Coordinates of C-alpha atoms in Angstrom, one line a residue:
M1 CA 52.0 25.8 -33.4
I2 CA 50.2 24.6 -36.6
K3 CA 48.2 21.4 -37.1
I4 CA 49.2 19.2 -40.0
T5 CA 46.8 16.5 -41.3
L6 CA 48.4 13.5 -42.9
P7 CA 46.8 11.2 -45.6
D8 CA 45.9 8.6 -42.9
G9 CA 43.8 11.2 -41.1
S10 CA 46.2 11.6 -38.2
V11 CA 47.0 15.2 -37.1
K12 CA 50.4 16.4 -35.8
E13 CA 51.4 19.7 -34.3
F14 CA 54.5 21.5 -35.5
E15 CA 56.2 24.8 -35.0
V16 CA 55.3 27.6 -37.5
N17 CA 57.6 27.6 -40.5
S18 CA 58.3 23.8 -40.2
T19 CA 58.9 22.3 -43.6
P20 CA 57.5 19.1 -45.3
I21 CA 60.9 17.5 -44.7
D22 CA 60.6 18.3 -41.0
V23 CA 57.3 16.5 -41.0
A24 CA 58.9 13.5 -42.8
K25 CA 61.7 13.3 -40.2
S26 CA 59.1 13.3 -37.4
I27 CA 57.6 10.1 -38.9
S28 CA 60.9 8.3 -39.7
E29 CA 64.4 9.0 -40.9
G30 CA 63.9 6.5 -43.7
L31 CA 60.9 8.4 -45.0
A32 CA 62.8 11.7 -44.8
R33 CA 65.6 10.2 -47.0
N34 CA 63.2 9.2 -49.7
V35 CA 60.8 12.1 -49.7
I36 CA 61.4 14.3 -52.8
S37 CA 58.2 16.3 -53.2
A38 CA 55.1 17.4 -51.4
S39 CA 51.7 19.0 -51.7
F40 CA 50.1 21.2 -49.1
N41 CA 46.3 21.8 -49.2
G42 CA 46.3 20.5 -52.8
T43 CA 49.1 22.8 -54.0
T44 CA 52.6 21.5 -55.0
V45 CA 55.3 22.8 -52.7
E46 CA 59.0 22.3 -52.2
T47 CA 60.2 20.0 -49.4
T48 CA 61.8 23.1 -47.9
T49 CA 58.7 25.3 -48.1
P50 CA 57.9 26.8 -44.7
L51 CA 54.4 25.9 -43.5
T52 CA 52.7 28.7 -41.7
T53 CA 49.0 27.6 -41.4
D54 CA 47.0 24.5 -40.5
G55 CA 46.5 22.2 -43.5
S56 CA 46.7 18.8 -45.2
L57 CA 50.1 17.5 -46.3
V58 CA 51.0 14.7 -48.7
L59 CA 54.6 13.5 -49.0
Y60 CA 55.8 11.9 -52.2
T61 CA 58.7 9.6 -53.1
F62 CA 59.9 8.5 -56.5
N63 CA 57.4 5.7 -56.3
D64 CA 54.5 8.2 -56.5
A65 CA 53.3 9.8 -59.7
E66 CA 53.7 13.2 -58.2
G67 CA 57.2 12.4 -57.0
K68 CA 58.2 11.3 -60.4
K69 CA 56.8 14.5 -61.8
A70 CA 58.9 16.6 -59.5
F71 CA 62.0 14.4 -60.2
W72 CA 61.7 14.7 -63.9
H73 CA 60.7 18.4 -63.8
S74 CA 63.9 19.1 -61.8
S75 CA 65.9 16.9 -64.3
A76 CA 64.6 19.2 -67.1
H77 CA 66.3 22.1 -65.3
V78 CA 69.6 20.2 -65.1
L79 CA 69.3 19.3 -68.8
A80 CA 68.8 23.0 -69.7
Q81 CA 71.8 23.9 -67.6
T82 CA 73.9 21.2 -69.3
I83 CA 72.8 22.4 -72.8
Q84 CA 73.9 25.9 -72.0
D85 CA 77.3 24.5 -70.9
F86 CA 77.8 23.3 -74.5
Y87 CA 75.7 25.7 -76.4
P88 CA 75.9 29.1 -74.6
N89 CA 74.0 30.9 -77.3
A90 CA 71.0 28.4 -77.3
K91 CA 67.7 29.9 -76.2
L92 CA 65.7 27.9 -73.7
T93 CA 61.9 27.9 -73.8
I94 CA 60.0 25.3 -71.7
G95 CA 60.9 22.0 -70.1
P96 CA 58.1 20.0 -68.5
A97 CA 57.9 16.5 -67.0
I98 CA 56.0 14.0 -69.2
E99 CA 54.6 10.6 -68.6
N100 CA 58.0 9.0 -68.9
G101 CA 60.8 11.5 -68.3
F102 CA 61.0 15.1 -69.5
Y103 CA 61.9 17.3 -72.4
Y104 CA 63.3 20.7 -73.1
D105 CA 62.4 22.8 -76.2
V106 CA 65.5 24.7 -77.3
D107 CA 66.3 27.2 -80.1
F108 CA 69.8 26.2 -81.1
G109 CA 70.1 28.8 -83.8
N110 CA 72.5 27.6 -86.4
E111 CA 73.8 24.8 -84.3
V112 CA 72.6 21.2 -84.6
I113 CA 72.3 18.6 -81.9
S114 CA 72.2 14.9 -82.9
E115 CA 72.5 11.4 -81.4
K116 CA 76.3 11.7 -81.5
D117 CA 76.1 14.4 -78.8
F118 CA 74.0 12.4 -76.4
A119 CA 76.9 10.7 -74.5
K120 CA 78.7 14.0 -73.8
I121 CA 75.4 15.6 -72.6
E122 CA 74.7 12.7 -70.3
K123 CA 78.2 12.8 -68.8
Q124 CA 78.0 16.5 -68.2
F125 CA 74.5 16.2 -66.8
L126 CA 75.7 13.8 -64.1
E127 CA 78.7 16.0 -63.3
R128 CA 76.2 18.9 -62.7
A129 CA 73.9 16.6 -60.7
R130 CA 76.8 15.6 -58.4
E131 CA 77.1 19.2 -57.3
K132 CA 74.1 18.5 -55.0
A133 CA 72.8 22.0 -55.7
E134 CA 69.6 22.9 -54.0
F135 CA 66.6 24.1 -55.9
K136 CA 65.5 27.5 -54.5
M137 CA 62.4 29.4 -55.5
R138 CA 62.3 33.2 -55.4
S139 CA 59.7 35.8 -56.5
V140 CA 60.6 38.3 -59.2
S141 CA 58.8 41.4 -60.4
K142 CA 57.5 41.4 -63.9
A143 CA 59.9 44.2 -64.8
D144 CA 62.9 42.4 -63.4
A145 CA 62.0 39.2 -65.1
L146 CA 61.6 40.9 -68.5
T147 CA 64.9 42.7 -68.1
Y148 CA 66.7 39.4 -67.2
Y149 CA 65.5 37.6 -70.3
K150 CA 65.8 40.6 -72.6
K151 CA 69.5 40.8 -71.8
Q152 CA 69.7 37.2 -72.9
N153 CA 67.9 38.0 -76.1
N154 CA 65.4 35.2 -75.3
E155 CA 62.2 36.3 -76.9
Y156 CA 60.5 33.0 -75.9
K157 CA 60.8 33.6 -72.2
V158 CA 59.9 37.3 -72.7
E159 CA 56.7 36.2 -74.4
L160 CA 55.8 33.8 -71.5
I161 CA 56.5 36.5 -68.9
E162 CA 54.4 39.1 -70.8
G163 CA 51.4 36.8 -70.4
L164 CA 51.9 36.5 -66.6
E165 CA 50.6 38.8 -63.8
D166 CA 53.0 40.9 -61.8
G167 CA 53.4 39.4 -58.3
D168 CA 52.9 35.9 -59.7
I169 CA 56.3 35.3 -61.3
T170 CA 58.9 33.0 -59.8
F171 CA 62.4 32.0 -60.7
C172 CA 64.1 28.7 -59.7
D173 CA 67.9 28.8 -59.0
H174 CA 70.2 25.9 -58.6
S175 CA 74.0 26.1 -58.9
D176 CA 74.8 28.8 -61.4
F177 CA 71.6 28.3 -63.4
T178 CA 68.3 30.2 -63.3
D179 CA 65.0 29.5 -65.0
L180 CA 61.5 30.8 -65.1
C181 CA 59.5 28.3 -63.1
R182 CA 56.3 27.8 -61.0
G183 CA 57.9 25.3 -58.6
G184 CA 57.7 21.6 -57.7
H185 CA 61.3 20.4 -57.3
I186 CA 63.3 17.7 -55.6
P187 CA 65.5 18.9 -52.7
N188 CA 68.8 18.9 -54.6
T189 CA 70.4 17.7 -57.9
G190 CA 72.4 15.0 -56.1
I191 CA 69.3 12.8 -55.9
I192 CA 69.6 12.3 -59.7
K193 CA 71.9 9.3 -60.2
A194 CA 71.2 8.2 -63.8
V195 CA 70.1 9.9 -67.0
K196 CA 69.5 8.9 -70.6
I197 CA 68.9 11.3 -73.5
M198 CA 66.3 9.4 -75.5
N199 CA 66.0 11.4 -78.8
V200 CA 65.6 14.8 -80.4
A201 CA 62.6 15.9 -82.5
G202 CA 61.3 19.1 -84.1
A203 CA 58.6 21.1 -82.2
Y204 CA 57.0 24.4 -83.1
W205 CA 57.0 27.1 -80.4
R206 CA 53.7 26.8 -78.5
G207 CA 52.6 24.1 -80.9
D208 CA 51.8 26.6 -83.7
E209 CA 53.3 25.7 -87.1
K210 CA 53.4 29.5 -87.9
N211 CA 56.0 29.9 -85.1
N212 CA 59.7 29.0 -85.1
Q213 CA 60.6 25.4 -85.1
L214 CA 62.6 24.4 -82.0
T215 CA 64.5 21.2 -81.1
R216 CA 62.9 19.1 -78.5
V217 CA 65.4 17.1 -76.4
Y218 CA 63.8 14.2 -74.6
G219 CA 65.4 12.5 -71.6
I220 CA 64.6 10.3 -68.6
S221 CA 66.3 10.1 -65.2
F222 CA 66.3 7.9 -62.1
P223 CA 67.5 8.0 -58.5
K224 CA 69.3 4.7 -59.1
Q225 CA 71.4 3.4 -62.1
K226 CA 69.7 0.0 -61.9
E227 CA 66.3 1.6 -62.4
L228 CA 67.5 3.2 -65.7
K229 CA 68.9 -0.2 -66.8
Q230 CA 65.5 -1.8 -66.0
Y231 CA 63.7 0.9 -67.9
L232 CA 65.9 0.5 -71.0
E233 CA 65.3 -3.3 -70.9
L234 CA 61.6 -2.6 -70.7
L235 CA 61.8 -0.4 -73.8
E236 CA 63.6 -3.2 -75.7
E237 CA 60.9 -5.6 -74.7
A238 CA 58.3 -3.0 -75.8
K239 CA 59.9 -2.8 -79.2
K240 CA 59.6 -6.6 -79.6
R241 CA 55.9 -6.4 -78.6
D242 CA 55.1 -3.3 -80.8
H243 CA 51.7 -4.2 -82.3
R244 CA 52.7 -2.7 -85.6
K245 CA 55.6 -5.1 -85.9
L246 CA 53.7 -8.1 -84.6
G247 CA 50.7 -7.3 -86.8
K248 CA 52.9 -7.5 -89.8
E249 CA 54.7 -10.7 -88.8
L250 CA 51.4 -12.5 -87.9
E251 CA 49.7 -11.1 -91.0
L252 CA 46.8 -9.5 -89.1
F253 CA 46.5 -6.1 -90.7
T254 CA 48.1 -3.6 -93.0
F255 CA 47.8 0.0 -94.2
S256 CA 47.8 1.5 -97.7
Q257 CA 48.7 5.0 -98.7
R258 CA 46.2 4.6 -101.6
V259 CA 43.4 3.8 -99.1
G260 CA 44.5 6.6 -96.8
Q261 CA 46.4 7.2 -93.6
G262 CA 44.8 5.9 -90.4
L263 CA 42.5 3.5 -92.2
P264 CA 43.5 -0.1 -91.4
L265 CA 43.0 -3.0 -93.7
W266 CA 42.3 -6.3 -91.9
L267 CA 43.9 -9.3 -93.5
P268 CA 42.2 -12.8 -93.4
K269 CA 43.9 -13.9 -90.1
G270 CA 43.2 -10.5 -88.5
A271 CA 39.6 -10.4 -89.7
A272 CA 39.0 -13.9 -88.4
L273 CA 40.5 -13.0 -85.0
R274 CA 38.4 -9.8 -84.9
G275 CA 35.4 -11.9 -85.8
R276 CA 36.0 -14.2 -82.9
L277 CA 36.2 -11.3 -80.5
E278 CA 32.9 -10.0 -81.8
D279 CA 31.3 -13.4 -81.5
F280 CA 32.6 -13.8 -78.0
L281 CA 31.0 -10.5 -76.9
K282 CA 27.8 -11.1 -78.9
A283 CA 27.3 -14.4 -77.1
A284 CA 27.7 -12.6 -73.7
Q285 CA 25.5 -9.7 -74.8
K286 CA 22.7 -12.1 -75.9
K287 CA 22.7 -13.7 -72.4
A288 CA 22.5 -10.2 -70.9
G289 CA 19.5 -9.3 -72.9
Y290 CA 21.0 -7.1 -75.7
E291 CA 19.5 -6.7 -79.1
M292 CA 21.8 -6.2 -82.1
V293 CA 21.1 -3.2 -84.4
M294 CA 22.8 -1.8 -87.5
T295 CA 23.1 1.8 -88.5
P296 CA 24.6 3.7 -91.5
H297 CA 28.1 5.0 -91.7
I298 CA 26.8 8.5 -92.4
G299 CA 24.0 10.7 -91.1
Q300 CA 22.6 14.1 -91.8
K301 CA 24.5 17.0 -90.3
E302 CA 21.3 17.9 -88.4
L303 CA 21.5 14.6 -86.5
Y304 CA 24.9 15.5 -85.0
E305 CA 23.9 19.1 -84.4
T306 CA 21.0 17.8 -82.3
S307 CA 23.2 15.5 -80.3
G308 CA 25.9 18.1 -79.8
H309 CA 28.6 16.1 -81.5
Y310 CA 29.0 18.6 -84.3
A311 CA 29.6 21.5 -82.0
K312 CA 32.1 19.5 -79.9
Y313 CA 33.8 17.3 -82.6
G314 CA 33.1 19.2 -85.8
E315 CA 36.6 20.5 -86.2
D316 CA 38.1 17.0 -85.7
S317 CA 35.6 15.3 -88.0
F318 CA 35.8 14.8 -91.7
Q319 CA 34.2 17.7 -93.5
P320 CA 30.5 17.5 -94.5
I321 CA 29.5 15.5 -97.6
T322 CA 27.4 17.6 -99.9
T323 CA 24.8 16.1 -102.3
P324 CA 23.2 17.4 -105.6
K325 CA 20.3 18.6 -103.5
Q326 CA 20.9 22.2 -102.3
D327 CA 21.8 22.7 -98.6
E328 CA 21.8 18.9 -98.0
E329 CA 24.8 17.8 -95.9
F330 CA 25.9 14.5 -94.4
L331 CA 28.7 13.6 -92.1
L332 CA 30.7 10.4 -91.6
K333 CA 29.4 9.4 -88.2
P334 CA 31.8 10.4 -85.3
M335 CA 29.7 8.4 -82.8
N336 CA 27.0 5.7 -82.8
C337 CA 24.8 7.1 -80.0
P338 CA 22.7 9.6 -82.1
H339 CA 21.7 6.8 -84.4
H340 CA 20.8 4.6 -81.4
C341 CA 18.6 7.4 -80.0
E342 CA 16.7 7.3 -83.3
V343 CA 16.4 3.5 -83.1
Y344 CA 14.8 4.0 -79.7
N345 CA 12.5 6.7 -81.2
H346 CA 11.0 4.5 -83.8
K347 CA 8.1 3.5 -81.6
P348 CA 6.6 4.4 -78.2
Y349 CA 7.6 2.4 -75.1
S350 CA 6.0 1.8 -71.7
Y351 CA 8.0 1.4 -68.5
K352 CA 7.2 -2.3 -68.8
D353 CA 9.2 -2.5 -72.0
L354 CA 12.4 -1.1 -70.4
P355 CA 15.3 -1.5 -70.3
K356 CA 16.0 -1.6 -74.0
R357 CA 19.6 -2.6 -74.7
F358 CA 20.7 -1.9 -78.3
A359 CA 24.2 -3.1 -79.3
E360 CA 26.2 -2.6 -82.5
F361 CA 29.7 -3.0 -83.8
G362 CA 29.5 0.4 -85.4
T363 CA 32.3 2.0 -87.4
V364 CA 32.9 5.7 -86.7
Y365 CA 35.3 8.3 -88.2
R366 CA 37.4 11.1 -86.7
Y367 CA 39.9 13.2 -88.7
E368 CA 43.0 12.7 -86.5
Q369 CA 46.0 14.8 -87.4
S370 CA 48.5 12.8 -89.4
G371 CA 51.2 13.4 -86.8
E372 CA 49.0 11.8 -84.1
L373 CA 48.2 8.6 -86.0
H374 CA 49.9 5.5 -84.6
G375 CA 49.2 2.0 -85.8
L376 CA 45.9 0.7 -84.6
T377 CA 45.9 2.8 -81.4
R378 CA 45.2 6.1 -83.1
V379 CA 43.3 5.8 -86.4
R380 CA 40.8 7.7 -88.5
G381 CA 38.2 4.9 -88.9
F382 CA 37.5 2.5 -86.0
T383 CA 34.8 0.1 -84.9
Q384 CA 33.3 0.5 -81.4
D385 CA 31.6 -2.4 -79.6
D386 CA 28.9 0.1 -78.8
A387 CA 25.7 -0.4 -76.9
H388 CA 23.2 2.0 -75.4
I389 CA 20.8 1.0 -72.6
F390 CA 17.6 3.1 -72.2
C391 CA 16.2 2.5 -68.8
T392 CA 14.0 4.1 -66.0
P393 CA 15.8 6.0 -63.2
D394 CA 14.9 3.1 -60.9
Q395 CA 16.7 0.6 -63.2
L396 CA 19.9 2.7 -63.6
D397 CA 21.8 1.2 -60.6
T398 CA 21.2 -2.4 -61.5
E399 CA 21.8 -1.8 -65.2
F400 CA 25.1 0.0 -64.6
K401 CA 26.3 -2.8 -62.3
N402 CA 25.4 -5.4 -64.9
V403 CA 27.6 -3.6 -67.4
I404 CA 30.5 -3.6 -64.9
D405 CA 30.1 -7.4 -64.6
L406 CA 30.2 -7.6 -68.4
V407 CA 33.4 -5.5 -68.6
L408 CA 35.1 -7.6 -65.9
Y409 CA 34.1 -10.8 -67.8
V410 CA 35.8 -9.5 -71.0
F411 CA 39.0 -8.5 -69.1
G412 CA 39.1 -11.9 -67.3
S413 CA 38.7 -13.9 -70.5
L414 CA 41.6 -12.0 -72.2
G415 CA 44.1 -12.0 -69.4
F416 CA 43.8 -8.4 -68.2
E417 CA 43.9 -8.8 -64.5
N418 CA 45.6 -5.6 -63.3
F419 CA 43.4 -2.6 -63.6
K420 CA 41.9 0.3 -61.8
A421 CA 38.6 2.1 -62.3
Q422 CA 38.4 5.8 -62.9
V423 CA 35.3 7.8 -62.2
S424 CA 35.6 10.7 -64.8
I425 CA 33.6 13.7 -63.7
R426 CA 33.2 17.3 -64.9
D427 CA 35.7 20.1 -64.8
M428 CA 33.9 22.2 -62.2
E429 CA 35.6 25.3 -63.3
N430 CA 34.8 25.0 -67.0
P431 CA 31.0 24.2 -67.2
D432 CA 30.8 25.5 -70.8
K433 CA 32.6 22.3 -71.9
Y434 CA 29.5 20.3 -71.2
I435 CA 25.8 20.0 -72.1
G436 CA 22.9 19.6 -69.7
S437 CA 21.8 20.8 -66.3
T438 CA 23.9 20.7 -63.1
E439 CA 21.2 18.6 -61.5
N440 CA 21.5 15.9 -64.1
W441 CA 25.2 15.9 -63.9
E442 CA 25.2 15.5 -60.1
K443 CA 22.7 12.6 -60.4
A444 CA 24.8 10.9 -63.0
E445 CA 28.1 11.3 -61.2
Q446 CA 26.6 10.0 -57.9
A447 CA 25.1 7.0 -59.7
I448 CA 28.5 6.0 -61.0
I449 CA 30.3 6.5 -57.7
N450 CA 27.6 4.4 -55.9
A451 CA 27.9 1.6 -58.4
A452 CA 31.7 1.5 -58.2
K453 CA 31.5 1.4 -54.4
D454 CA 28.9 -1.3 -54.3
K455 CA 30.9 -3.5 -56.8
G456 CA 34.0 -3.1 -54.6
L457 CA 36.1 -1.6 -57.4
D458 CA 39.4 0.0 -56.7
Y459 CA 38.6 3.4 -58.2
V460 CA 39.8 7.0 -58.2
I461 CA 37.9 10.2 -59.2
E462 CA 39.4 12.3 -62.0
E463 CA 37.9 15.8 -62.5
G464 CA 37.7 17.1 -66.0
E465 CA 37.8 13.7 -67.8
A466 CA 34.0 13.3 -68.4
A467 CA 32.5 13.1 -71.9
F468 CA 30.7 16.3 -72.9
Y469 CA 27.3 14.8 -72.4
G470 CA 27.9 12.8 -69.2
P471 CA 30.3 11.3 -66.6
K472 CA 31.8 7.9 -67.1
L473 CA 33.5 5.0 -65.5
D474 CA 36.8 4.2 -67.3
F475 CA 38.9 1.1 -66.8
M476 CA 42.6 1.7 -66.7
V477 CA 44.3 -1.6 -67.5
K478 CA 48.0 -2.4 -67.0
D479 CA 49.6 -4.6 -69.6
A480 CA 52.4 -7.1 -69.1
L481 CA 55.0 -4.3 -69.3
G482 CA 53.3 -2.3 -66.6
R483 CA 52.0 0.4 -69.0
S484 CA 48.5 1.8 -68.4
W485 CA 45.8 1.8 -71.1
Q486 CA 42.2 3.0 -71.0
L487 CA 40.1 0.1 -72.1
G488 CA 36.4 -0.2 -71.6
T489 CA 34.1 2.7 -70.6
I490 CA 30.6 3.1 -69.2
Q491 CA 28.8 6.4 -69.2
V492 CA 25.6 7.7 -67.6
D493 CA 23.7 10.3 -69.8
Y494 CA 20.6 12.3 -68.9
N495 CA 21.3 14.8 -71.7
L496 CA 20.9 13.0 -75.0
P497 CA 17.4 11.7 -74.1
E498 CA 16.4 15.4 -73.6
R499 CA 18.0 16.5 -76.9
F500 CA 16.3 13.7 -78.8
D501 CA 13.0 14.1 -76.9
L502 CA 13.0 10.4 -75.9
H503 CA 10.3 9.2 -73.5
Y504 CA 8.4 6.3 -72.2
K505 CA 5.0 6.0 -70.6
G506 CA 5.2 5.4 -66.8
A507 CA 3.0 3.6 -64.4
D508 CA 1.2 6.9 -63.8
N509 CA 0.3 7.0 -67.5
Q510 CA 2.5 10.1 -67.9
L511 CA 5.5 10.5 -70.2
H512 CA 8.9 10.3 -68.6
R513 CA 12.5 10.6 -69.9
P514 CA 14.6 7.4 -69.9
V515 CA 18.2 7.5 -68.7
M516 CA 20.8 6.4 -71.2
I517 CA 23.9 4.3 -70.5
H518 CA 26.7 4.2 -73.1
R519 CA 29.0 1.3 -72.9
A520 CA 31.9 -0.3 -74.8
P521 CA 33.9 -3.1 -73.0
F522 CA 36.5 -3.2 -75.8
G523 CA 36.4 0.5 -76.5
S524 CA 37.4 0.2 -80.1
M525 CA 38.2 -3.1 -81.8
E526 CA 41.3 -1.6 -83.4
R527 CA 42.8 -0.2 -80.2
F528 CA 41.8 -3.2 -78.1
I529 CA 43.5 -5.6 -80.5
A530 CA 46.6 -3.4 -80.5
V531 CA 46.8 -3.4 -76.7
L532 CA 46.1 -7.2 -76.6
L533 CA 48.9 -7.8 -79.1
E534 CA 51.4 -5.9 -77.0
H535 CA 50.1 -7.4 -73.7
T536 CA 50.4 -10.9 -74.9
G537 CA 53.4 -10.4 -77.2
G538 CA 51.2 -12.0 -79.9
N539 CA 50.6 -15.1 -77.8
F540 CA 46.9 -14.8 -77.7
P541 CA 44.6 -16.9 -75.4
L542 CA 44.2 -20.3 -77.0
W543 CA 40.4 -19.7 -77.7
L544 CA 41.3 -16.5 -79.7
T545 CA 44.5 -17.2 -81.6
P546 CA 44.3 -17.4 -85.4
E547 CA 45.7 -20.9 -85.6
Q548 CA 45.7 -23.2 -82.6
V549 CA 47.6 -26.2 -84.0
I550 CA 50.0 -26.8 -86.9
V551 CA 50.6 -30.4 -88.1
L552 CA 54.2 -31.1 -89.2
P553 CA 54.5 -34.3 -91.2
I554 CA 58.1 -35.7 -91.3
S555 CA 57.8 -36.4 -95.0
E556 CA 55.2 -36.6 -97.7
K557 CA 54.9 -40.4 -97.1
Y558 CA 52.6 -39.6 -94.2
Q559 CA 50.3 -37.3 -96.1
K560 CA 47.2 -39.5 -95.7
Y561 CA 47.6 -39.8 -91.9
T562 CA 48.3 -36.1 -91.7
E563 CA 44.9 -35.4 -93.5
K564 CA 43.2 -37.7 -91.0
V565 CA 44.7 -35.8 -88.0
L566 CA 43.7 -32.5 -89.6
T567 CA 40.1 -33.7 -90.2
L568 CA 39.7 -35.0 -86.7
L569 CA 40.9 -31.7 -85.3
E570 CA 38.7 -29.6 -87.5
N571 CA 35.7 -31.8 -86.7
S572 CA 36.3 -30.8 -83.0
E573 CA 36.3 -27.1 -84.0
I574 CA 40.0 -26.8 -83.5
R575 CA 41.7 -24.4 -85.9
A576 CA 44.6 -26.3 -87.5
L577 CA 46.8 -26.2 -90.6
V578 CA 49.5 -28.4 -92.2
D579 CA 53.1 -27.4 -93.0
N580 CA 53.7 -29.5 -96.2
R581 CA 56.9 -27.7 -97.2
N582 CA 59.9 -29.8 -98.2
E583 CA 61.9 -28.7 -95.2
K584 CA 63.5 -30.5 -92.2
T585 CA 61.3 -30.9 -89.2
G586 CA 63.6 -28.7 -87.1
R587 CA 63.1 -25.8 -89.5
K588 CA 59.3 -26.3 -89.5
I589 CA 59.3 -26.2 -85.6
R590 CA 61.4 -23.0 -85.6
D591 CA 59.1 -21.3 -88.1
A592 CA 56.0 -22.4 -86.1
E593 CA 57.6 -20.9 -82.9
V594 CA 58.2 -17.6 -84.8
S595 CA 54.6 -17.6 -85.9
K596 CA 53.5 -18.1 -82.3
I597 CA 51.3 -21.1 -83.1
P598 CA 50.4 -22.6 -79.6
F599 CA 50.7 -26.3 -80.5
M600 CA 52.7 -28.4 -83.0
V601 CA 51.9 -32.0 -83.7
I602 CA 54.6 -34.1 -85.4
V603 CA 53.5 -37.0 -87.6
G604 CA 55.8 -39.8 -88.7
E605 CA 56.0 -43.5 -89.1
K606 CA 55.6 -44.4 -85.4
E607 CA 52.7 -42.0 -84.9
E608 CA 50.9 -43.4 -88.0
Q609 CA 51.4 -47.0 -86.7
D610 CA 50.2 -46.2 -83.2
G611 CA 47.4 -43.7 -84.2
T612 CA 49.1 -41.0 -82.1
V613 CA 50.8 -37.6 -82.4
S614 CA 53.9 -36.1 -80.9
V615 CA 53.0 -32.8 -79.3
R616 CA 55.2 -29.6 -78.7
K617 CA 53.9 -26.5 -77.1
H618 CA 55.0 -23.0 -78.1
G619 CA 57.7 -21.7 -75.7
E620 CA 57.7 -24.9 -73.6
G621 CA 58.9 -27.7 -76.0
D622 CA 58.1 -31.4 -76.1
L623 CA 54.9 -32.6 -74.2
G624 CA 55.2 -36.2 -75.3
T625 CA 53.0 -38.5 -77.3
F626 CA 49.1 -38.4 -77.2
T627 CA 46.3 -40.2 -78.9
I628 CA 44.4 -37.8 -81.1
E629 CA 41.5 -37.9 -78.7
E630 CA 43.8 -37.1 -75.8
F631 CA 45.2 -34.2 -77.7
I632 CA 41.8 -32.9 -78.6
S633 CA 40.8 -33.1 -74.9
L634 CA 44.0 -31.2 -73.9
I635 CA 43.1 -28.4 -76.3
Q636 CA 39.6 -28.2 -75.0
K637 CA 40.7 -28.1 -71.4
E638 CA 43.2 -25.3 -72.2
V639 CA 40.4 -23.2 -73.9
S640 CA 38.0 -23.8 -71.0
K641 CA 40.5 -22.3 -68.5
T642 CA 40.1 -18.8 -70.0
L643 CA 36.9 -18.9 -71.9
V644 CA 34.0 -19.5 -69.5
P645 CA 30.3 -18.7 -70.3
F646 CA 29.1 -15.4 -69.1
N647 CA 26.8 -15.7 -66.1
T648 CA 24.0 -13.2 -65.7
K649 CA 20.7 -13.0 -63.8
N650 CA 19.1 -11.3 -66.9

């Protein structure tokens, strides 16, 4: 007998060679029907893998991330099989699961696959899936594996196998198809009930532009047809909410080839919106005891060599700027933290002076590859809502928790209610990726875990996701479409204070190192606004939206009263404008709806006589007639629902 430990901590005994599906059946038949993948002692296994030792077992369904990974990896096998049905001379390379679906990279030779081929591939894919063929793993010697693919003249698989160790090579068989594979499959192809080929794109073999260009075929699959339908509807909604589309329609930002790729230009409405976001955070930061600083957009190369940024980011940064002076080099700053270390260093501090909290909306620059640029979410120049707290070790816990409170305040004020926290720690197997001592890393990681626990955060620990100088607490926010974004980060750093020789005088009259907290609730202004645009569909919270009210006079006869209404609104700090076009009121209302202006007030003869306004709300329609004072009160109450003052003990 073997003892199997389940995720809830319970332990069950089974016969040797029992399988994960046997364990699932012992729990319930319903679970057994839905289990599609498993892991045993942290290693992915098939649901039919015999278990021969004691260990911990986790069972996955399609609702789990690991279950989806197995489902989509298995679907990539079926896609490859289907491609060979139509293109027998095509050379298969690799086909992994990705965040949404899967792809397979294929060398089609002289043949071309395009969108017109998608329907026949989908139909044949489902025919193959209905065979209910089981996925079976088998070990293969290196010599036999090489012989198999050399006979197929598949130099890509041969190259992969040559890089593997003999005794560690496995093939996966299903139906009449075989592929080189490490494992992690669903029980059989029949579980796949729906598939959609999404698109094709070019991809270099192993990502190297010196190699052959392949065709990457993207697809997605589901265990139910209705889930595919829902996914495609979600994609259509995502297209409507694309921040690049909305940014253009709402006149928030633009790009110029003359200025350069990845360098956004903020238009007046976008600059005003961004300014309101900055003012909002500045007000909260002031209450929390932050001091604003300003630092240059460039710094001497030596500065970033000291911090370690040049060694870690040098290849991804803009190249050094040389000056007429020999051997003098500057860099566009990739991060604000080295500058803030020097701000701290400008004078000596006592423990009584700490913590020092320096904040800046600082613009930084990274040379992202042109193929990776995407609207505001991936740019070459972006502004971080950066701050660095220099504190004593005893102050670390309180300061870190105070920053968590600030991040949660930002999310709550902007409608981000669905999020998880991620404690990002070192990759224990690759210590060379990081700077600093193991002792400092352990202290920093434990400090973050303790703070997350004490604040009651729903958090997970992700190994290998730390910054090179310290672990961090990342906030993974789900938007209105259920997509996850990393917004907001807090990092604990014992290393930069050492590199910059920062110190303070302690109560013992000796010099000590401060601990450094890096934090950015927005992350970057550009990316945050992009995510906010897509989350809200351009319907920003009322306190933030570029224009809160548009006044629609029925005709020019009511111009004087219109101006009076506009003045009263503006005197109450309500952002309003007037549509004086010679258009029918219905057309003005439709245009205001398209522009996503939250409130429309209609002014005509009756309104002028009664000193009132007729009010319509975006997406809801007619609200009735209000006095101007009542309408102003309505706006102020709406704003107060989402924009509340930041409360802090500091």
